[in-house]
Tab-separated table of C-alpha atoms in Angstrom:
chain	number	residue	atom	x	y	z
A	1	MET	CA	123.458	91.939	102.452
A	2	SER	CA	126.142	93.691	100.436
A	3	PRO	CA	129.435	91.761	100.161
A	4	GLU	CA	131.321	94.936	101.039
A	5	PHE	CA	129.834	97.057	103.779
A	6	GLN	CA	130.841	100.668	103.108
A	7	PRO	CA	128.141	103.025	104.350
A	8	GLU	CA	128.258	106.516	102.886
A	9	LEU	CA	126.659	108.227	105.832
A	10	HIS	CA	125.916	106.895	109.275
A	11	PRO	CA	122.507	107.477	110.856
A	12	ASP	CA	122.831	109.480	114.044
A	13	ARG	CA	120.977	109.448	117.337
A	14	ASN	CA	118.246	111.757	116.049
A	15	LEU	CA	117.027	109.109	113.618
A	16	ALA	CA	115.565	106.994	116.408
A	17	MET	CA	113.357	109.826	117.593
A	18	GLU	CA	112.173	110.391	114.017
A	19	LEU	CA	111.350	106.726	113.525
A	20	VAL	CA	109.311	106.562	116.712
A	21	ARG	CA	106.899	109.076	115.179
A	22	ALA	CA	106.179	106.499	112.465
A	23	THR	CA	105.540	103.635	114.895
A	24	GLU	CA	103.355	105.905	117.048
A	25	ALA	CA	101.323	106.852	113.979
A	26	ALA	CA	100.874	103.212	112.960
A	27	ALA	CA	99.781	102.206	116.457
A	28	ILE	CA	97.302	105.088	116.727
A	29	ARG	CA	95.740	104.307	113.354
A	30	ALA	CA	95.368	100.653	114.387
A	31	PHE	CA	93.703	101.586	117.684
A	32	PRO	CA	90.089	101.784	116.397
A	33	PHE	CA	90.378	98.210	115.095
A	34	ILE	CA	91.568	96.570	118.329
A	35	GLY	CA	89.262	93.708	119.217
A	36	LYS	CA	87.075	94.247	116.144
A	37	GLY	CA	88.083	91.002	114.424
A	38	ASP	CA	89.435	92.512	111.186
A	39	LYS	CA	93.190	92.072	111.062
A	40	ASN	CA	93.452	93.261	107.449
A	41	ALA	CA	91.801	96.577	108.278
A	42	SER	CA	94.105	97.207	111.230
A	43	ASP	CA	97.185	96.290	109.214
A	44	GLY	CA	96.136	98.456	106.275
A	45	ALA	CA	95.584	101.481	108.490
A	46	ALA	CA	98.948	100.961	110.216
A	47	VAL	CA	100.810	100.563	106.920
A	48	ASP	CA	99.287	103.764	105.507
A	49	ALA	CA	100.213	105.759	108.593
A	50	MET	CA	103.752	104.401	108.885
A	51	ARG	CA	104.467	105.011	105.199
A	52	ALA	CA	103.183	108.586	105.396
A	53	PHE	CA	105.363	109.468	108.380
A	54	LEU	CA	108.465	107.731	107.008
A	55	GLY	CA	108.143	109.935	103.945
A	56	THR	CA	108.928	112.972	106.097
A	57	VAL	CA	112.054	111.543	107.752
A	58	ASN	CA	115.434	113.013	106.842
A	59	PHE	CA	117.006	109.836	105.465
A	60	GLU	CA	116.996	107.422	102.528
A	61	GLY	CA	115.667	104.153	103.879
A	62	LEU	CA	115.773	100.961	101.825
A	63	VAL	CA	113.087	98.524	102.971
A	64	VAL	CA	114.953	95.233	103.317
A	65	ILE	CA	112.233	93.583	105.394
A	66	GLY	CA	108.766	94.883	104.608
A	67	GLU	CA	105.238	93.855	103.759
A	68	GLY	CA	106.317	91.590	100.898
A	69	GLU	CA	106.800	91.861	97.150
A	70	LYS	CA	105.608	94.989	95.351
A	71	ASP	CA	102.723	93.241	93.560
A	72	GLU	CA	101.279	92.083	96.872
A	73	ALA	CA	102.037	95.190	98.941
A	74	PRO	CA	101.531	98.636	97.360
A	75	MET	CA	103.394	100.324	100.226
A	76	LEU	CA	106.368	99.386	102.405
A	77	PHE	CA	107.190	96.520	100.084
A	78	ASN	CA	110.616	94.872	100.009
A	79	GLY	CA	112.971	97.074	97.999
A	80	GLU	CA	110.972	100.285	98.390
A	81	VAL	CA	112.916	103.451	99.210
A	82	VAL	CA	111.333	105.696	101.834
A	83	GLY	CA	112.223	109.008	103.431
A	84	ASN	CA	112.786	112.434	101.925
A	85	GLY	CA	116.066	111.378	100.275
A	86	ASN	CA	118.273	113.599	102.424
A	87	GLY	CA	120.591	112.439	105.169
A	88	PRO	CA	121.977	108.947	105.809
A	89	LYS	CA	121.333	105.883	103.669
A	90	VAL	CA	120.098	103.018	105.809
A	91	ASP	CA	118.530	99.587	105.652
A	92	ILE	CA	115.205	99.343	107.453
A	93	ALA	CA	112.956	96.509	108.519
A	94	VAL	CA	109.353	97.412	109.200
A	95	ASP	CA	106.363	95.660	110.685
A	96	PRO	CA	103.514	98.151	111.071
A	97	ILE	CA	101.805	95.612	113.328
A	98	ASP	CA	103.684	92.617	114.669
A	99	GLY	CA	100.623	90.736	115.840
A	100	THR	CA	97.728	91.579	113.521
A	101	SER	CA	95.775	88.598	114.873
A	102	LEU	CA	96.461	89.799	118.409
A	103	THR	CA	95.148	93.243	117.469
A	104	ALA	CA	92.019	91.850	115.831
A	105	ALA	CA	91.294	89.698	118.873
A	106	GLY	CA	92.184	92.395	121.411
A	107	ARG	CA	94.952	90.257	122.909
A	108	LEU	CA	98.228	91.342	124.477
A	109	ASN	CA	101.639	91.986	122.904
A	110	ALA	CA	100.859	93.594	119.528
A	111	ILE	CA	103.447	96.234	118.633
A	112	SER	CA	104.393	98.476	115.730
A	113	VAL	CA	108.108	98.179	115.016
A	114	ILE	CA	110.926	99.565	112.878
A	115	ALA	CA	114.573	98.491	112.916
A	116	ALA	CA	117.335	100.335	111.090
A	117	ALA	CA	121.042	99.921	110.432
A	118	ASP	CA	123.715	101.278	108.116
A	119	ARG	CA	123.009	100.646	104.416
A	120	GLY	CA	124.167	97.206	103.270
A	121	SER	CA	124.394	95.718	106.750
A	122	MET	CA	121.031	93.952	107.160
A	123	LEU	CA	120.459	90.371	105.994
A	124	ASP	CA	117.512	90.016	103.619
A	125	ALA	CA	115.909	86.761	104.743
A	126	SER	CA	112.468	87.623	103.413
A	127	SER	CA	112.424	84.874	100.759
A	128	VAL	CA	112.196	82.236	103.505
A	129	PHE	CA	109.277	82.707	105.867
A	130	LYS	CA	110.485	80.832	108.947
A	131	MET	CA	113.608	80.800	111.084
A	132	ASP	CA	114.562	78.784	114.149
A	133	LYS	CA	115.861	81.364	116.615
A	134	PHE	CA	117.683	81.357	119.926
A	135	VAL	CA	117.738	84.600	121.920
A	136	THR	CA	119.079	85.398	125.379
A	137	GLY	CA	120.378	88.405	127.234
A	138	ALA	CA	123.989	89.024	128.256
A	139	PRO	CA	124.296	85.838	130.415
A	140	GLY	CA	123.968	83.749	127.248
A	141	VAL	CA	126.748	85.480	125.282
A	142	GLY	CA	129.594	83.055	124.614
A	143	VAL	CA	127.745	80.407	126.611
A	144	CYS	CA	124.604	79.407	124.742
A	145	ASP	CA	124.582	77.976	121.239
A	146	ILE	CA	121.667	76.864	119.088
A	147	ARG	CA	123.715	73.824	118.054
A	148	MET	CA	123.528	72.471	121.598
A	149	SER	CA	120.489	70.759	123.034
A	150	ILE	CA	117.940	72.844	124.884
A	151	ARG	CA	118.848	71.064	128.115
A	152	GLU	CA	122.539	71.888	127.661
A	153	ASN	CA	121.720	75.525	126.937
A	154	LEU	CA	119.566	75.790	130.037
A	155	ILE	CA	122.321	74.317	132.201
A	156	GLU	CA	124.981	76.625	130.802
A	157	TYR	CA	122.725	79.672	131.043
A	158	SER	CA	121.916	78.723	134.631
A	159	LYS	CA	125.611	78.684	135.542
A	160	SER	CA	126.315	81.989	133.800
A	161	ALA	CA	123.271	83.813	135.180
A	162	GLY	CA	123.500	82.284	138.662
A	163	LYS	CA	119.885	81.234	138.357
A	164	PRO	CA	118.483	77.746	138.955
A	165	VAL	CA	117.122	76.002	135.882
A	166	ASP	CA	113.705	75.696	137.484
A	167	GLU	CA	113.519	79.512	137.685
A	168	ILE	CA	114.369	80.080	134.017
A	169	LEU	CA	111.471	81.242	131.836
A	170	VAL	CA	111.553	80.492	128.108
A	171	ALA	CA	109.258	82.231	125.605
A	172	ILE	CA	108.168	80.145	122.599
A	173	LEU	CA	105.548	80.675	119.915
A	174	ASP	CA	102.660	78.321	120.627
A	175	ARG	CA	102.748	76.344	117.387
A	176	GLU	CA	102.604	72.637	116.625
A	177	TYR	CA	106.038	72.791	115.005
A	178	ASN	CA	107.478	74.102	118.296
A	179	GLN	CA	105.945	71.370	120.457
A	180	ASP	CA	109.180	69.383	120.690
A	181	ALA	CA	111.057	72.475	121.924
A	182	ILE	CA	108.295	73.153	124.457
A	183	ASP	CA	108.531	69.575	125.738
A	184	GLN	CA	112.327	69.780	125.993
A	185	VAL	CA	112.202	72.987	128.041
A	186	ARG	CA	109.718	71.501	130.469
A	187	SER	CA	111.486	68.154	130.753
A	188	ALA	CA	114.686	70.010	131.680
A	189	GLY	CA	112.803	71.665	134.551
A	190	ALA	CA	112.410	75.181	133.140
A	191	ALA	CA	109.134	76.985	132.552
A	192	THR	CA	107.588	78.159	129.297
A	193	ARG	CA	105.693	81.284	128.338
A	194	LEU	CA	103.739	80.390	125.229
A	195	LEU	CA	103.209	83.248	122.812
A	196	ARG	CA	100.166	83.363	120.541
A	197	ASP	CA	102.030	85.687	118.156
A	198	GLY	CA	104.570	88.467	118.376
A	199	ASP	CA	107.951	86.843	118.846
A	200	VAL	CA	109.718	90.168	118.241
A	201	ALA	CA	108.502	91.388	121.623
A	202	GLY	CA	109.438	88.022	123.143
A	203	GLY	CA	112.975	88.223	121.772
A	204	ILE	CA	113.528	91.792	122.952
A	205	GLN	CA	112.252	90.888	126.404
A	206	ALA	CA	114.662	87.939	126.553
A	207	ALA	CA	117.569	90.289	125.847
A	208	ARG	CA	116.601	92.884	128.453
A	209	ALA	CA	118.225	92.671	131.870
A	210	ASP	CA	115.068	93.596	133.789
A	211	SER	CA	112.758	91.146	132.020
A	212	ARG	CA	111.197	88.063	133.552
A	213	ILE	CA	111.851	86.174	130.300
A	214	ASP	CA	115.323	84.633	130.072
A	215	MET	CA	115.214	83.062	126.607
A	216	CYS	CA	113.109	83.185	123.471
A	217	ILE	CA	113.546	80.136	121.270
A	218	GLY	CA	111.889	78.127	118.530
A	219	VAL	CA	110.640	78.629	115.006
A	220	GLY	CA	109.042	81.950	114.123
A	221	GLY	CA	109.196	84.444	111.288
A	222	SER	CA	112.570	84.988	109.626
A	223	PRO	CA	111.877	88.695	108.923
A	224	GLU	CA	111.028	89.075	112.615
A	225	GLY	CA	114.371	87.466	113.396
A	226	ILE	CA	116.258	90.221	111.589
A	227	VAL	CA	114.180	92.909	113.306
A	228	THR	CA	114.873	91.282	116.658
A	229	ALA	CA	118.599	91.026	115.928
A	230	CYS	CA	118.870	94.815	115.621
A	231	GLY	CA	117.445	95.235	119.112
A	232	VAL	CA	119.296	92.316	120.674
A	233	LYS	CA	122.631	93.545	119.323
A	234	ALA	CA	122.015	96.976	120.804
A	235	LEU	CA	121.154	95.393	124.152
A	236	GLY	CA	124.335	93.296	124.270
A	237	GLY	CA	122.426	90.043	124.015
A	238	HIS	CA	122.756	86.830	122.036
A	239	ILE	CA	120.815	85.728	118.948
A	240	GLN	CA	121.348	82.983	116.397
A	241	GLY	CA	119.101	81.754	113.621
A	242	ILE	CA	118.723	78.806	111.260
A	243	LEU	CA	116.431	79.205	108.268
A	244	ALA	CA	113.536	76.745	108.389
A	245	PRO	CA	111.815	76.532	104.996
A	246	ARG	CA	108.439	74.805	105.098
A	247	GLU	CA	108.037	74.367	101.338
A	248	ASP	CA	110.346	73.464	98.444
A	249	PHE	CA	109.687	76.780	96.700
A	250	GLU	CA	111.035	78.647	99.741
A	251	ARG	CA	114.289	76.707	99.585
A	252	GLU	CA	114.553	77.451	95.866
A	253	ARG	CA	113.871	81.166	96.385
A	254	GLY	CA	116.289	81.306	99.290
A	255	THR	CA	119.024	79.588	97.318
A	256	ALA	CA	118.508	82.027	94.449
A	257	ALA	CA	118.792	84.905	96.934
A	258	GLY	CA	122.110	83.559	98.252
A	259	LEU	CA	120.789	82.362	101.602
A	260	LYS	CA	122.305	79.377	103.379
A	261	PHE	CA	120.463	76.354	104.743
A	262	ASN	CA	121.504	74.016	107.550
A	263	TYR	CA	123.624	76.968	108.583
A	264	VAL	CA	123.731	78.998	111.792
A	265	TYR	CA	123.427	82.718	111.156
A	266	GLU	CA	125.243	84.548	113.916
A	267	MET	CA	124.158	87.955	115.132
A	268	ASN	CA	126.811	89.811	113.126
A	269	GLU	CA	125.597	88.097	109.951
A	270	MET	CA	121.990	89.000	110.630
A	271	VAL	CA	122.985	92.644	111.048
A	272	ALA	CA	126.606	93.572	110.390
A	273	SER	CA	126.585	97.134	111.705
A	274	ASP	CA	126.861	98.091	115.353
A	275	ASN	CA	124.965	101.264	114.506
A	276	THR	CA	121.501	99.772	114.894
A	277	PHE	CA	118.173	101.211	115.963
A	278	PHE	CA	115.127	99.402	117.274
A	279	VAL	CA	111.892	101.304	117.804
A	280	ALA	CA	108.555	99.837	118.902
A	281	THR	CA	105.243	101.332	120.005
A	282	GLY	CA	102.597	99.333	121.813
A	283	VAL	CA	99.370	98.671	119.951
A	284	THR	CA	97.869	96.485	122.665
A	285	ASP	CA	99.194	96.142	126.202
A	286	GLY	CA	102.180	93.937	126.932
A	287	PRO	CA	105.202	93.583	129.213
A	288	LEU	CA	107.449	95.383	126.716
A	289	VAL	CA	105.278	98.483	126.212
A	290	ALA	CA	101.733	99.515	127.050
A	291	GLY	CA	99.178	99.726	124.276
A	292	VAL	CA	97.442	102.795	122.880
A	293	ARG	CA	94.957	104.406	125.255
A	294	LYS	CA	92.325	107.062	124.682
A	295	ARG	CA	91.043	109.121	127.609
A	296	GLY	CA	88.593	111.786	126.576
A	297	GLU	CA	90.241	113.804	123.848
A	298	ILE	CA	93.777	112.578	124.531
A	299	ILE	CA	95.488	109.533	122.989
A	300	TYR	CA	98.422	108.072	124.923
A	301	THR	CA	101.230	105.950	123.459
A	302	GLU	CA	104.229	104.204	124.957
A	303	SER	CA	107.318	103.294	122.933
A	304	ILE	CA	110.746	101.775	123.462
A	305	VAL	CA	113.747	103.174	121.592
A	306	ILE	CA	117.042	101.262	121.580
A	307	ARG	CA	120.251	102.610	120.017
A	308	GLY	CA	123.104	100.242	119.269
A	309	LEU	CA	126.176	102.485	119.439
A	310	SER	CA	125.380	103.740	122.926
A	311	GLY	CA	123.343	100.776	124.174
A	312	THR	CA	120.767	103.299	125.337
A	313	VAL	CA	117.204	102.200	126.062
A	314	ARG	CA	114.581	104.909	126.302
A	315	LYS	CA	110.891	104.758	127.015
A	316	VAL	CA	108.951	107.442	125.158
A	317	PHE	CA	105.519	108.522	126.345
A	318	ALA	CA	103.471	110.696	124.008
A	319	GLU	CA	100.108	112.441	124.122
A	320	TYR	CA	98.103	113.329	121.034
A	321	GLN	CA	94.919	115.301	120.472
A	322	ALA	CA	92.335	112.705	119.438
A	323	SER	CA	90.485	115.150	117.216
A	324	ARG	CA	93.506	115.281	114.925
A	325	TRP	CA	93.739	111.509	114.538
A	326	ILE	CA	90.472	109.621	114.857
């Protein structure tokens, strides 16, 4: 993130509707691979489609969170500039498929996602793969804190939300390294929803007022944490993160990149601008958005578009002629 945040041009409301074309394209291109067992093929198709559509957008987007280093990812790599070069300069975080394993297996909750914010405002945490995150909706703002125990957070959230602890639902990635957090949630009397993958969708659901999920906690991807922060900030929710390197080389790379360890990144450090955009299209079905469907010659998509300045949440339903896509 730039030490001095001085955006030259601010992205406006139209940008969100341009970005959703790119997530729709990625989801549609991934559709033929759902349940076919080849996650690399689905991801490759989604990356190609997203990159092609981003190239037509009236902006200059710097990929802060992308597919990885240039040598490993020929497109949408960290540091790549996308767009037609006109219009606002923005930071973007992309995940053509958040949940490639879910897509390959035909499971729920795979999405295609893009987050954007004013240039220089998005934390680049890509050099460290994992982050311990704590996400809630508005009832957790000023109440919950990742430094507190899970039990304490559940009690305080319960008071703020007016909801008994035993009715609180906490989403957590189902990983061995999250087992202690899972046990703590259950021992405090709350319920868990274990996620196979896709903690971006889990975090956004936790921040939404109409969602069954109240919290999304535990260790997941650090790039996904920054993507989630853009949406959570727009929704008026709460997110904190602590980098969780698994290997010594990650700590060394993170230190070289200026990242902090044993440090709580607050929401405004994860994304400094209030002018954020979060756009996601369903690849497979899930509570956040429905997956791609094909009925005869028509392809149907469902997307969610969240804009930070206005706090607006829109659902976008689109129909495409299959003959022009597949």
